[in-house]
Amino acid sequence: MRGLALLCLVLSLAACSGSRNVPADPGQAPSGLYDTDYGTLALTAPTGSGVVEGAYADATSLSSIRGTYQDGTLTGRWATQFQEGTCDPDEDGLTLYGAFTFEFNEDLSGFDGTWGYCEDGAQTESWDGSYEGSRPDGSSLNALVVPAGGVRPSPNAGPPAGIYLTGQGELMILPPNAKGEFIGSLDEVGQPLVSLAGTIEGSTLTGVWTDVETQGRCPRTSGGSTHYGRFELELRDAGATATLRGNRGTCLDGPLNQSIGGLRQ
């Protein structure tokens, strides 16, 4: 888990006020966004069997967690994709993974956690977090789950998933989940990797981008980023020649005045 200076997959400025956030129904299992030692962690609502999943990303990889919640404790496994580790390859060929344990407060406003490397590694590292909310900046984005398999989008995956060649670099969009939520990245040549998180409704993709490596002029988020903004893209010709065209802006209230777009490879 080295290098988990996690990108804010989603942005929430509520933490800037220093107020304590508590889920609307603390009697339920945890879900939503948690500001952690490593950045923003997005958790799904649990299944009937108590299974909770989540996702986060750094500049070179995507990671996911999966665990079981019972009596205030979430235990399970984390796994990092697109980055080499020293663990024995798992069933997906990943070599960077391990176990974790999160002990949640009674009102689910935060957790004290630990994690370790590989199958039998001792959980000697700290991973703590506090609740940030179910939605960033008023959008419909809730929680994100990294698609299973740990691979880049398949050439056979339908748009909007795929790799798009743009004037700014390689734009990668992972397949949306059942709610239309997706994560991705923009790899600009010579620049830090930009993380994307958003939703698709019809042919329109909207969301937020963030770059934690660069100092910007936006209000500092709970994850420490000052360089981020909104984006809106339109999917055209959803076949083999699919394109994305649109704009992005700087900060959450900035105009969408920077064009971006590309052809699906």
PDB file of C-alpha atoms in Angstrom:
ATOM      1  CA  MET A   1       0.000   0.000   0.000  1.00  0.00           C
ATOM      2  CA  ARG A   2       3.053   2.247  -0.412  1.00  0.00           C
ATOM      3  CA  GLY A   3       2.180   5.488  -2.125  1.00  0.00           C
ATOM      4  CA  LEU A   4      -1.467   5.544  -1.070  1.00  0.00           C
ATOM      5  CA  ALA A   5      -1.566   9.315  -1.095  1.00  0.00           C
ATOM      6  CA  LEU A   6      -5.072   8.689  -2.276  1.00  0.00           C
ATOM      7  CA  LEU A   7      -6.601  11.017  -4.799  1.00  0.00           C
ATOM      8  CA  CYS A   8      -9.924  12.522  -3.783  1.00  0.00           C
ATOM      9  CA  LEU A   9     -12.135  10.464  -6.066  1.00  0.00           C
ATOM     10  CA  VAL A  10     -14.874  12.745  -4.921  1.00  0.00           C
ATOM     11  CA  LEU A  11     -14.691  16.194  -3.345  1.00  0.00           C
ATOM     12  CA  SER A  12     -16.458  17.473  -0.266  1.00  0.00           C
ATOM     13  CA  LEU A  13     -15.785  20.946   1.078  1.00  0.00           C
ATOM     14  CA  ALA A  14     -17.823  20.426   4.219  1.00  0.00           C
ATOM     15  CA  ALA A  15     -14.694  19.366   6.091  1.00  0.00           C
ATOM     16  CA  CYS A  16     -13.197  22.826   5.619  1.00  0.00           C
ATOM     17  CA  SER A  17     -15.567  24.139   8.252  1.00  0.00           C
ATOM     18  CA  GLY A  18     -14.265  21.671  10.823  1.00  0.00           C
ATOM     19  CA  SER A  19     -17.794  20.526  11.714  1.00  0.00           C
ATOM     20  CA  ARG A  20     -18.466  16.930  12.724  1.00  0.00           C
ATOM     21  CA  ASN A  21     -20.392  14.937  10.153  1.00  0.00           C
ATOM     22  CA  VAL A  22     -22.629  12.017  11.075  1.00  0.00           C
ATOM     23  CA  PRO A  23     -24.574   9.732   8.713  1.00  0.00           C
ATOM     24  CA  ALA A  24     -28.286  10.422   8.479  1.00  0.00           C
ATOM     25  CA  ASP A  25     -29.021   6.982   9.938  1.00  0.00           C
ATOM     26  CA  PRO A  26     -26.129   5.942  12.197  1.00  0.00           C
ATOM     27  CA  GLY A  27     -28.042   2.790  13.076  1.00  0.00           C
ATOM     28  CA  GLN A  28     -27.153   1.366   9.667  1.00  0.00           C
ATOM     29  CA  ALA A  29     -23.832  -0.009   8.445  1.00  0.00           C
ATOM     30  CA  PRO A  30     -21.355   2.592   7.103  1.00  0.00           C
ATOM     31  CA  SER A  31     -21.647   3.905   3.561  1.00  0.00           C
ATOM     32  CA  GLY A  32     -20.652   7.110   1.793  1.00  0.00           C
ATOM     33  CA  LEU A  33     -17.426   9.093   1.901  1.00  0.00           C
ATOM     34  CA  TYR A  34     -14.812   8.912   4.638  1.00  0.00           C
ATOM     35  CA  ASP A  35     -11.820  11.259   4.866  1.00  0.00           C
ATOM     36  CA  THR A  36      -8.962   8.956   5.886  1.00  0.00           C
ATOM     37  CA  ASP A  37      -5.235   9.070   6.547  1.00  0.00           C
ATOM     38  CA  TYR A  38      -4.768   8.331   2.855  1.00  0.00           C
ATOM     39  CA  GLY A  39      -7.496  10.507   1.354  1.00  0.00           C
ATOM     40  CA  THR A  40     -11.152   9.943   0.487  1.00  0.00           C
ATOM     41  CA  LEU A  41     -12.510   6.409   0.710  1.00  0.00           C
ATOM     42  CA  ALA A  42     -15.909   5.754  -0.901  1.00  0.00           C
ATOM     43  CA  LEU A  43     -17.974   2.940   0.637  1.00  0.00           C
ATOM     44  CA  THR A  44     -21.074   1.288  -0.781  1.00  0.00           C
ATOM     45  CA  ALA A  45     -24.147   0.480   1.254  1.00  0.00           C
ATOM     46  CA  PRO A  46     -23.837  -3.075   2.594  1.00  0.00           C
ATOM     47  CA  THR A  47     -25.646  -6.036   1.126  1.00  0.00           C
ATOM     48  CA  GLY A  48     -28.072  -8.121   3.142  1.00  0.00           C
ATOM     49  CA  SER A  49     -25.168 -10.284   4.289  1.00  0.00           C
ATOM     50  CA  GLY A  50     -23.269  -7.254   5.560  1.00  0.00           C
ATOM     51  CA  VAL A  51     -20.739  -7.072   2.703  1.00  0.00           C
ATOM     52  CA  VAL A  52     -19.350  -3.553   2.174  1.00  0.00           C
ATOM     53  CA  GLU A  53     -17.231  -2.526  -0.824  1.00  0.00           C
ATOM     54  CA  GLY A  54     -15.267   0.616  -1.559  1.00  0.00           C
ATOM     55  CA  ALA A  55     -12.766   2.277  -3.862  1.00  0.00           C
ATOM     56  CA  TYR A  56      -9.926   4.771  -3.924  1.00  0.00           C
ATOM     57  CA  ALA A  57      -7.042   5.650  -6.266  1.00  0.00           C
ATOM     58  CA  ASP A  58      -3.577   7.132  -6.394  1.00  0.00           C
ATOM     59  CA  ALA A  59      -1.529   8.509  -9.285  1.00  0.00           C
ATOM     60  CA  THR A  60      -0.557   5.106 -10.685  1.00  0.00           C
ATOM     61  CA  SER A  61      -3.181   2.657  -9.493  1.00  0.00           C
ATOM     62  CA  LEU A  62      -6.778   1.930  -8.582  1.00  0.00           C
ATOM     63  CA  SER A  63      -7.651   0.108  -5.393  1.00  0.00           C
ATOM     64  CA  SER A  64     -10.681  -1.482  -3.812  1.00  0.00           C
ATOM     65  CA  ILE A  65     -11.747  -2.895  -0.485  1.00  0.00           C
ATOM     66  CA  ARG A  66     -14.259  -5.608   0.316  1.00  0.00           C
ATOM     67  CA  GLY A  67     -15.269  -6.670   3.783  1.00  0.00           C
ATOM     68  CA  THR A  68     -17.994  -7.703   6.192  1.00  0.00           C
ATOM     69  CA  TYR A  69     -19.551  -5.324   8.710  1.00  0.00           C
ATOM     70  CA  GLN A  70     -20.818  -6.606  12.054  1.00  0.00           C
ATOM     71  CA  ASP A  71     -21.328  -4.892  15.431  1.00  0.00           C
ATOM     72  CA  GLY A  72     -19.346  -1.780  14.523  1.00  0.00           C
ATOM     73  CA  THR A  73     -16.402  -3.574  12.914  1.00  0.00           C
ATOM     74  CA  LEU A  74     -15.575  -3.821   9.213  1.00  0.00           C
ATOM     75  CA  THR A  75     -12.983  -6.468   8.359  1.00  0.00           C
ATOM     76  CA  GLY A  76     -11.811  -7.539   4.951  1.00  0.00           C
ATOM     77  CA  ARG A  77      -9.244  -7.199   2.197  1.00  0.00           C
ATOM     78  CA  TRP A  78      -7.795  -4.335   0.180  1.00  0.00           C
ATOM     79  CA  ALA A  79      -6.206  -4.791  -3.259  1.00  0.00           C
ATOM     80  CA  THR A  80      -4.308  -2.372  -5.490  1.00  0.00           C
ATOM     81  CA  GLN A  81      -4.433  -2.542  -9.268  1.00  0.00           C
ATOM     82  CA  PHE A  82      -1.985  -1.288 -11.936  1.00  0.00           C
ATOM     83  CA  GLN A  83       0.890  -1.416  -9.411  1.00  0.00           C
ATOM     84  CA  GLU A  84       3.338  -4.226  -8.636  1.00  0.00           C
ATOM     85  CA  GLY A  85       3.793  -5.569  -5.111  1.00  0.00           C
ATOM     86  CA  THR A  86       5.627  -8.419  -3.405  1.00  0.00           C
ATOM     87  CA  CYS A  87       2.655 -10.654  -2.503  1.00  0.00           C
ATOM     88  CA  ASP A  88       1.974 -13.949  -4.239  1.00  0.00           C
ATOM     89  CA  PRO A  89      -0.363 -13.322  -7.211  1.00  0.00           C
ATOM     90  CA  ASP A  90      -4.012 -13.676  -6.259  1.00  0.00           C
ATOM     91  CA  GLU A  91      -6.787 -15.016  -8.504  1.00  0.00           C
ATOM     92  CA  ASP A  92      -6.800 -11.739 -10.451  1.00  0.00           C
ATOM     93  CA  GLY A  93      -2.999 -11.665 -10.777  1.00  0.00           C
ATOM     94  CA  LEU A  94      -2.636  -8.799  -8.284  1.00  0.00           C
ATOM     95  CA  THR A  95       0.492  -8.724  -6.125  1.00  0.00           C
ATOM     96  CA  LEU A  96      -0.304  -5.778  -3.838  1.00  0.00           C
ATOM     97  CA  TYR A  97      -3.022  -6.517  -1.284  1.00  0.00           C
ATOM     98  CA  GLY A  98      -3.658  -7.288   2.363  1.00  0.00           C
ATOM     99  CA  ALA A  99      -6.110  -7.321   5.256  1.00  0.00           C
ATOM    100  CA  PHE A 100      -7.717  -4.413   7.112  1.00  0.00           C
ATOM    101  CA  THR A 101      -9.867  -3.823  10.189  1.00  0.00           C
ATOM    102  CA  PHE A 102     -11.979  -0.691  10.793  1.00  0.00           C
ATOM    103  CA  GLU A 103     -13.526  -0.096  14.243  1.00  0.00           C
ATOM    104  CA  PHE A 104     -16.335   2.459  13.800  1.00  0.00           C
ATOM    105  CA  ASN A 105     -17.668   4.953  16.315  1.00  0.00           C
ATOM    106  CA  GLU A 106     -21.179   4.258  17.601  1.00  0.00           C
ATOM    107  CA  ASP A 107     -22.611   7.022  15.372  1.00  0.00           C
ATOM    108  CA  LEU A 108     -20.416   5.993  12.381  1.00  0.00           C
ATOM    109  CA  SER A 109     -18.821   9.458  12.360  1.00  0.00           C
ATOM    110  CA  GLY A 110     -15.377   7.869  12.099  1.00  0.00           C
ATOM    111  CA  PHE A 111     -13.260   4.759  12.498  1.00  0.00           C
ATOM    112  CA  ASP A 112      -9.903   3.642  13.890  1.00  0.00           C
ATOM    113  CA  GLY A 113      -8.317   1.174  11.514  1.00  0.00           C
ATOM    114  CA  THR A 114      -5.292  -0.968  10.821  1.00  0.00           C
ATOM    115  CA  TRP A 115      -3.970  -2.758   7.735  1.00  0.00           C
ATOM    116  CA  GLY A 116      -1.220  -5.146   6.683  1.00  0.00           C
ATOM    117  CA  TYR A 117       0.444  -6.607   3.586  1.00  0.00           C
ATOM    118  CA  CYS A 118      -0.329  -9.880   1.783  1.00  0.00           C
ATOM    119  CA  GLU A 119      -2.380 -12.815   3.050  1.00  0.00           C
ATOM    120  CA  ASP A 120      -0.810 -13.296   6.461  1.00  0.00           C
ATOM    121  CA  GLY A 121       0.811  -9.927   7.091  1.00  0.00           C
ATOM    122  CA  ALA A 122       0.339  -8.399  10.542  1.00  0.00           C
ATOM    123  CA  GLN A 123      -1.890  -5.317  10.583  1.00  0.00           C
ATOM    124  CA  THR A 124       0.712  -2.919  11.952  1.00  0.00           C
ATOM    125  CA  GLU A 125      -0.168   0.193   9.914  1.00  0.00           C
ATOM    126  CA  SER A 126      -2.801   2.784  10.876  1.00  0.00           C
ATOM    127  CA  TRP A 127      -5.776   3.728   8.669  1.00  0.00           C
ATOM    128  CA  ASP A 128      -8.237   6.076  10.391  1.00  0.00           C
ATOM    129  CA  GLY A 129     -11.099   8.062   8.919  1.00  0.00           C
ATOM    130  CA  SER A 130     -14.012  10.427   9.562  1.00  0.00           C
ATOM    131  CA  TYR A 131     -17.374  10.656   7.791  1.00  0.00           C
ATOM    132  CA  GLU A 132     -17.607  13.318   5.066  1.00  0.00           C
ATOM    133  CA  GLY A 133     -21.076  12.764   3.639  1.00  0.00           C
ATOM    134  CA  SER A 134     -23.005  10.733   1.113  1.00  0.00           C
ATOM    135  CA  ARG A 135     -22.675  13.204  -1.773  1.00  0.00           C
ATOM    136  CA  PRO A 136     -19.950  15.599  -2.929  1.00  0.00           C
ATOM    137  CA  ASP A 137     -20.837  19.179  -3.892  1.00  0.00           C
ATOM    138  CA  GLY A 138     -24.533  18.376  -4.251  1.00  0.00           C
ATOM    139  CA  SER A 139     -24.131  15.819  -7.033  1.00  0.00           C
ATOM    140  CA  SER A 140     -25.780  12.420  -7.200  1.00  0.00           C
ATOM    141  CA  LEU A 141     -22.471  10.601  -6.790  1.00  0.00           C
ATOM    142  CA  ASN A 142     -22.523   8.318  -3.757  1.00  0.00           C
ATOM    143  CA  ALA A 143     -19.956   5.525  -3.590  1.00  0.00           C
ATOM    144  CA  LEU A 144     -17.743   3.929  -6.200  1.00  0.00           C
ATOM    145  CA  VAL A 145     -16.680   0.339  -6.669  1.00  0.00           C
ATOM    146  CA  VAL A 146     -13.670  -0.546  -8.788  1.00  0.00           C
ATOM    147  CA  PRO A 147     -14.750  -3.141 -11.382  1.00  0.00           C
ATOM    148  CA  ALA A 148     -13.561  -6.663 -10.622  1.00  0.00           C
ATOM    149  CA  GLY A 149     -10.538  -8.088 -12.385  1.00  0.00           C
ATOM    150  CA  GLY A 150      -8.011  -5.317 -11.867  1.00  0.00           C
ATOM    151  CA  VAL A 151      -7.525  -4.516 -15.566  1.00  0.00           C
ATOM    152  CA  ARG A 152      -7.831  -1.505 -17.813  1.00  0.00           C
ATOM    153  CA  PRO A 153     -11.059  -1.241 -19.831  1.00  0.00           C
ATOM    154  CA  SER A 154     -11.343  -3.996 -22.403  1.00  0.00           C
ATOM    155  CA  PRO A 155     -11.487  -2.942 -26.076  1.00  0.00           C
ATOM    156  CA  ASN A 156     -14.804  -4.831 -26.096  1.00  0.00           C
ATOM    157  CA  ALA A 157     -16.265  -2.809 -23.235  1.00  0.00           C
ATOM    158  CA  GLY A 158     -18.981  -0.502 -24.436  1.00  0.00           C
ATOM    159  CA  PRO A 159     -18.633   3.278 -24.242  1.00  0.00           C
ATOM    160  CA  PRO A 160     -18.208   5.366 -22.251  1.00  0.00           C
ATOM    161  CA  ALA A 161     -15.683   2.896 -20.818  1.00  0.00           C
ATOM    162  CA  GLY A 162     -12.419   2.925 -22.695  1.00  0.00           C
ATOM    163  CA  ILE A 163      -9.220   4.812 -23.472  1.00  0.00           C
ATOM    164  CA  TYR A 164      -9.656   8.127 -25.308  1.00  0.00           C
ATOM    165  CA  LEU A 165      -6.757   9.899 -27.009  1.00  0.00           C
ATOM    166  CA  THR A 166      -7.114  13.622 -26.324  1.00  0.00           C
ATOM    167  CA  GLY A 167      -5.031  16.712 -26.981  1.00  0.00           C
ATOM    168  CA  GLN A 168      -4.145  16.734 -23.276  1.00  0.00           C
ATOM    169  CA  GLY A 169      -3.170  13.055 -23.052  1.00  0.00           C
ATOM    170  CA  GLU A 170      -4.790   9.681 -22.415  1.00  0.00           C
ATOM    171  CA  LEU A 171      -8.259   9.804 -20.878  1.00  0.00           C
ATOM    172  CA  MET A 172      -9.306   6.526 -19.238  1.00  0.00           C
ATOM    173  CA  ILE A 173     -12.903   5.846 -18.174  1.00  0.00           C
ATOM    174  CA  LEU A 174     -13.686   2.645 -16.260  1.00  0.00           C
ATOM    175  CA  PRO A 175     -17.045   0.904 -16.776  1.00  0.00           C
ATOM    176  CA  PRO A 176     -19.860   2.568 -14.795  1.00  0.00           C
ATOM    177  CA  ASN A 177     -21.579   0.647 -12.032  1.00  0.00           C
ATOM    178  CA  ALA A 178     -25.327  -0.052 -11.931  1.00  0.00           C
ATOM    179  CA  LYS A 179     -25.994   3.514 -10.752  1.00  0.00           C
ATOM    180  CA  GLY A 180     -24.088   5.057 -13.647  1.00  0.00           C
ATOM    181  CA  GLU A 181     -21.155   6.082 -11.433  1.00  0.00           C
ATOM    182  CA  PHE A 182     -17.645   5.832 -12.833  1.00  0.00           C
ATOM    183  CA  ILE A 183     -14.048   6.659 -12.045  1.00  0.00           C
ATOM    184  CA  GLY A 184     -11.168   7.369 -14.396  1.00  0.00           C
ATOM    185  CA  SER A 185      -8.034   9.362 -15.022  1.00  0.00           C
ATOM    186  CA  LEU A 186      -6.410  11.852 -17.383  1.00  0.00           C
ATOM    187  CA  ASP A 187      -2.741  11.150 -18.014  1.00  0.00           C
ATOM    188  CA  GLU A 188      -1.281  14.411 -19.325  1.00  0.00           C
ATOM    189  CA  VAL A 189       2.264  14.146 -20.674  1.00  0.00           C
ATOM    190  CA  GLY A 190       4.732  15.540 -18.162  1.00  0.00           C
ATOM    191  CA  GLN A 191       1.979  16.379 -15.673  1.00  0.00           C
ATOM    192  CA  PRO A 192       0.634  14.673 -12.527  1.00  0.00           C
ATOM    193  CA  LEU A 193      -2.184  12.224 -13.152  1.00  0.00           C
ATOM    194  CA  VAL A 194      -5.665  13.737 -12.801  1.00  0.00           C
ATOM    195  CA  SER A 195      -8.344  11.612 -11.151  1.00  0.00           C
ATOM    196  CA  LEU A 196     -11.954  11.673 -12.374  1.00  0.00           C
ATOM    197  CA  ALA A 197     -15.172  10.659 -10.618  1.00  0.00           C
ATOM    198  CA  GLY A 198     -18.670  11.200 -11.896  1.00  0.00           C
ATOM    199  CA  THR A 199     -21.939   9.872 -13.255  1.00  0.00           C
ATOM    200  CA  ILE A 200     -23.357   9.256 -16.719  1.00  0.00           C
ATOM    201  CA  GLU A 201     -26.976  10.076 -17.518  1.00  0.00           C
ATOM    202  CA  GLY A 202     -27.982   9.407 -21.089  1.00  0.00           C
ATOM    203  CA  SER A 203     -24.959  10.498 -23.115  1.00  0.00           C
ATOM    204  CA  THR A 204     -23.702  13.110 -20.629  1.00  0.00           C
ATOM    205  CA  LEU A 205     -20.832  12.520 -18.209  1.00  0.00           C
ATOM    206  CA  THR A 206     -20.503  14.966 -15.316  1.00  0.00           C
ATOM    207  CA  GLY A 207     -18.336  14.965 -12.226  1.00  0.00           C
ATOM    208  CA  VAL A 208     -15.193  16.300 -10.613  1.00  0.00           C
ATOM    209  CA  TRP A 209     -11.492  16.031 -11.391  1.00  0.00           C
ATOM    210  CA  THR A 210      -8.684  16.445  -8.878  1.00  0.00           C
ATOM    211  CA  ASP A 211      -4.898  16.692  -8.898  1.00  0.00           C
ATOM    212  CA  VAL A 212      -3.302  16.363  -5.454  1.00  0.00           C
ATOM    213  CA  GLU A 213       0.235  16.834  -6.786  1.00  0.00           C
ATOM    214  CA  THR A 214      -0.200  20.444  -7.902  1.00  0.00           C
ATOM    215  CA  GLN A 215      -0.753  23.542  -5.771  1.00  0.00           C
ATOM    216  CA  GLY A 216      -3.827  25.403  -6.965  1.00  0.00           C
ATOM    217  CA  ARG A 217      -6.047  28.292  -5.914  1.00  0.00           C
ATOM    218  CA  CYS A 218      -9.164  26.370  -4.860  1.00  0.00           C
ATOM    219  CA  PRO A 219     -10.268  26.007  -1.218  1.00  0.00           C
ATOM    220  CA  ARG A 220      -8.386  23.120   0.367  1.00  0.00           C
ATOM    221  CA  THR A 221     -10.394  19.888   0.534  1.00  0.00           C
ATOM    222  CA  SER A 222     -10.345  17.338   3.331  1.00  0.00           C
ATOM    223  CA  GLY A 223      -7.844  15.346   1.267  1.00  0.00           C
ATOM    224  CA  GLY A 224      -5.502  18.348   1.000  1.00  0.00           C
ATOM    225  CA  SER A 225      -6.105  19.180  -2.667  1.00  0.00           C
ATOM    226  CA  THR A 226      -6.206  22.785  -3.878  1.00  0.00           C
ATOM    227  CA  HIS A 227      -6.301  21.957  -7.592  1.00  0.00           C
ATOM    228  CA  TYR A 228      -9.598  20.484  -8.809  1.00  0.00           C
ATOM    229  CA  GLY A 229     -12.801  21.325 -10.630  1.00  0.00           C
ATOM    230  CA  ARG A 230     -15.886  20.169 -12.494  1.00  0.00           C
ATOM    231  CA  PHE A 231     -16.176  18.566 -15.915  1.00  0.00           C
ATOM    232  CA  GLU A 232     -18.971  17.842 -18.384  1.00  0.00           C
ATOM    233  CA  LEU A 233     -18.500  15.559 -21.385  1.00  0.00           C
ATOM    234  CA  GLU A 234     -20.852  14.423 -24.137  1.00  0.00           C
ATOM    235  CA  LEU A 235     -20.575  10.905 -25.558  1.00  0.00           C
ATOM    236  CA  ARG A 236     -21.023  10.817 -29.337  1.00  0.00           C
ATOM    237  CA  ASP A 237     -21.260   7.869 -31.735  1.00  0.00           C
ATOM    238  CA  ALA A 238     -21.317   5.162 -29.070  1.00  0.00           C
ATOM    239  CA  GLY A 239     -19.849   2.581 -31.454  1.00  0.00           C
ATOM    240  CA  ALA A 240     -16.315   1.814 -32.551  1.00  0.00           C
ATOM    241  CA  THR A 241     -15.638   5.499 -33.276  1.00  0.00           C
ATOM    242  CA  ALA A 242     -17.009   6.839 -29.998  1.00  0.00           C
ATOM    243  CA  THR A 243     -15.815  10.304 -28.992  1.00  0.00           C
ATOM    244  CA  LEU A 244     -16.047  12.401 -25.845  1.00  0.00           C
ATOM    245  CA  ARG A 245     -16.316  16.169 -26.189  1.00  0.00           C
ATOM    246  CA  GLY A 246     -16.769  18.760 -23.487  1.00  0.00           C
ATOM    247  CA  ASN A 247     -15.189  21.134 -21.020  1.00  0.00           C
ATOM    248  CA  ARG A 248     -13.785  21.368 -17.548  1.00  0.00           C
ATOM    249  CA  GLY A 249     -13.266  24.211 -15.124  1.00  0.00           C
ATOM    250  CA  THR A 250     -11.160  25.034 -12.099  1.00  0.00           C
ATOM    251  CA  CYS A 251     -12.648  24.842  -8.574  1.00  0.00           C
ATOM    252  CA  LEU A 252     -16.230  23.828  -7.956  1.00  0.00           C
ATOM    253  CA  ASP A 253     -17.659  27.237  -8.801  1.00  0.00           C
ATOM    254  CA  GLY A 254     -15.432  27.976 -11.783  1.00  0.00           C
ATOM    255  CA  PRO A 255     -16.764  28.219 -15.363  1.00  0.00           C
ATOM    256  CA  LEU A 256     -16.311  25.225 -17.664  1.00  0.00           C
ATOM    257  CA  ASN A 257     -14.029  27.066 -20.035  1.00  0.00           C
ATOM    258  CA  GLN A 258     -11.285  24.495 -20.805  1.00  0.00           C
ATOM    259  CA  SER A 259     -12.118  22.237 -23.745  1.00  0.00           C
ATOM    260  CA  ILE A 260     -11.336  18.537 -23.611  1.00  0.00           C
ATOM    261  CA  GLY A 261     -12.234  15.630 -25.860  1.00  0.00           C
ATOM    262  CA  GLY A 262     -10.898  12.671 -27.729  1.00  0.00           C
ATOM    263  CA  LEU A 263     -11.465   9.562 -29.836  1.00  0.00           C
ATOM    264  CA  ARG A 264     -11.905   6.156 -28.235  1.00  0.00           C
ATOM    265  CA  GLN A 265      -9.000   3.843 -29.023  1.00  0.00           C
TER     266      GLN A 265
END
